[in-house]
XYZ file of C-alpha atoms in Angstrom:
83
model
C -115.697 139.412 11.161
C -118.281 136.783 12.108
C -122.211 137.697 11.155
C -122.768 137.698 14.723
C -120.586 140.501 15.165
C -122.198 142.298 12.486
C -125.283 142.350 13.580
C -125.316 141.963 17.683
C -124.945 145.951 18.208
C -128.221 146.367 16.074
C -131.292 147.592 17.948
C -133.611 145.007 20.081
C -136.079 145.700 16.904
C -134.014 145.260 14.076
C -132.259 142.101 15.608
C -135.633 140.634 16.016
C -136.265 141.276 12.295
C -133.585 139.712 11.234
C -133.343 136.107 13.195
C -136.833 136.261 14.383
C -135.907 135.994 18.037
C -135.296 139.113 20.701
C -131.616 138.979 21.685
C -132.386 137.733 25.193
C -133.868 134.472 23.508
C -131.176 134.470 21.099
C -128.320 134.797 24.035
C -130.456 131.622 25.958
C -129.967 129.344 22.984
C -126.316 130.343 22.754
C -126.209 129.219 26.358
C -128.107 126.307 25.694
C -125.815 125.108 22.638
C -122.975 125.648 24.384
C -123.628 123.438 27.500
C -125.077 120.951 25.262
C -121.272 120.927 23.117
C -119.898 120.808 26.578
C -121.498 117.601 28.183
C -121.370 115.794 24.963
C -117.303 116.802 23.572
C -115.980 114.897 26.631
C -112.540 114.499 24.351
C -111.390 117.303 21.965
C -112.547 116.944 18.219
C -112.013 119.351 15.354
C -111.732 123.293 16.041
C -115.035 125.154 15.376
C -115.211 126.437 12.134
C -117.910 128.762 13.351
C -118.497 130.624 16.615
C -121.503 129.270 18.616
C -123.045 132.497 18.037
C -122.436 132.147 14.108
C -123.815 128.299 14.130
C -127.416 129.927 15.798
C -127.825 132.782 13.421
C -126.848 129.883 10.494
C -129.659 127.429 12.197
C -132.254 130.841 12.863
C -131.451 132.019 8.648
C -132.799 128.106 7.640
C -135.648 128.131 9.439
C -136.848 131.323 9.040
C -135.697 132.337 5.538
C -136.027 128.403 4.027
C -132.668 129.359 2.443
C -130.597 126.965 0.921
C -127.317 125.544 2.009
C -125.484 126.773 -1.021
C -127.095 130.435 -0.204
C -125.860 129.742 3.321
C -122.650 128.225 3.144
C -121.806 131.041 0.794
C -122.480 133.714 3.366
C -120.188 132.041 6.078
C -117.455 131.246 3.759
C -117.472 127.614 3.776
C -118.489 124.006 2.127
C -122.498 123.142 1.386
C -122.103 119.808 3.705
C -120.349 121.695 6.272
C -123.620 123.850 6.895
Protein backbone atom coordinates (compact mmCIF):
# COMPACT_ATOMS: atom_id res chain seq x y z
CA UNK A 1 0.00 0.00 0.00
CA UNK A 2 1.38 3.36 -1.15
CA UNK A 3 1.65 6.29 1.77
CA UNK A 4 -0.81 8.06 -0.19
CA UNK A 5 -3.26 5.51 0.39
CA UNK A 6 -2.56 5.51 3.93
CA UNK A 7 -3.16 8.65 4.65
CA UNK A 8 -5.75 10.24 1.88
CA UNK A 9 -8.98 9.03 3.98
CA UNK A 10 -7.57 11.08 7.02
CA UNK A 11 -9.55 14.17 8.02
CA UNK A 12 -9.05 17.70 6.05
CA UNK A 13 -7.16 18.59 9.55
CA UNK A 14 -5.00 15.85 10.10
CA UNK A 15 -3.94 15.67 6.33
CA UNK A 16 -2.97 19.23 6.62
CA UNK A 17 -0.78 18.30 9.61
CA UNK A 18 0.90 15.94 8.07
CA UNK A 19 2.08 17.40 4.41
CA UNK A 20 1.37 20.90 5.32
CA UNK A 21 -1.06 21.45 2.48
CA UNK A 22 -5.18 21.02 2.58
CA UNK A 23 -6.02 18.11 0.26
CA UNK A 24 -7.54 20.39 -2.38
CA UNK A 25 -3.94 21.99 -2.80
CA UNK A 26 -2.43 18.72 -2.50
CA UNK A 27 -4.90 17.13 -5.37
CA UNK A 28 -3.85 20.58 -7.68
CA UNK A 29 -0.18 19.70 -7.53
CA UNK A 30 -0.97 16.08 -8.36
CA UNK A 31 -2.70 17.58 -11.36
CA UNK A 32 -0.04 19.82 -12.00
CA UNK A 33 2.80 17.00 -11.91
CA UNK A 34 1.01 14.94 -13.89
CA UNK A 35 0.45 17.24 -16.97
CA UNK A 36 3.88 18.40 -16.55
CA UNK A 37 5.15 14.24 -16.93
CA UNK A 38 2.72 14.28 -19.75
CA UNK A 39 3.98 17.15 -22.12
CA UNK A 40 7.51 16.37 -21.36
CA UNK A 41 7.50 11.96 -21.64
CA UNK A 42 6.63 12.39 -25.36
CA UNK A 43 8.28 8.60 -25.73
CA UNK A 44 7.89 5.97 -22.94
CA UNK A 45 10.84 5.76 -20.35
CA UNK A 46 11.10 3.61 -17.25
CA UNK A 47 7.79 2.54 -15.24
CA UNK A 48 7.15 4.76 -12.16
CA UNK A 49 8.52 3.41 -9.24
CA UNK A 50 6.19 5.63 -7.29
CA UNK A 51 2.62 6.82 -7.84
CA UNK A 52 2.38 10.59 -8.62
CA UNK A 53 0.59 10.89 -5.49
CA UNK A 54 3.55 9.04 -3.56
CA UNK A 55 6.36 11.32 -5.46
CA UNK A 56 4.27 14.69 -3.84
CA UNK A 57 3.93 13.44 -0.33
CA UNK A 58 7.97 12.30 -0.84
CA UNK A 59 8.71 16.09 -2.24
CA UNK A 60 5.99 17.72 0.71
CA UNK A 61 8.05 15.18 3.73
CA UNK A 62 11.62 17.08 2.41
CA UNK A 63 10.53 20.27 2.57
CA UNK A 64 8.62 20.34 5.42
CA UNK A 65 10.27 17.78 7.74
CA UNK A 66 14.15 18.60 6.27
CA UNK A 67 14.36 14.77 6.38
CA UNK A 68 16.99 13.02 4.85
CA UNK A 69 17.03 10.86 1.80
CA UNK A 70 18.16 7.81 3.66
CA UNK A 71 15.08 8.55 6.25
CA UNK A 72 13.03 8.89 3.07
CA UNK A 73 14.02 6.37 0.78
CA UNK A 74 13.61 4.01 3.68
CA UNK A 75 9.95 4.82 4.13
CA UNK A 76 9.09 4.19 0.35
CA UNK A 77 11.10 1.13 0.06
CA UNK A 78 13.68 2.13 -2.31
CA UNK A 79 17.46 3.42 -3.18
CA UNK A 80 18.86 6.97 -1.50
CA UNK A 81 19.58 8.35 -5.28
CA UNK A 82 16.33 7.19 -6.42
CA UNK A 83 14.57 9.75 -3.96
Amino acid sequence: MSKYEEIKNRSNGDFKRLTGVRKATFLKMVEEVIRYEKERKKISGRPLKLSYEDQVLMTLEYSREYRTYFHISTDYGMSEANC
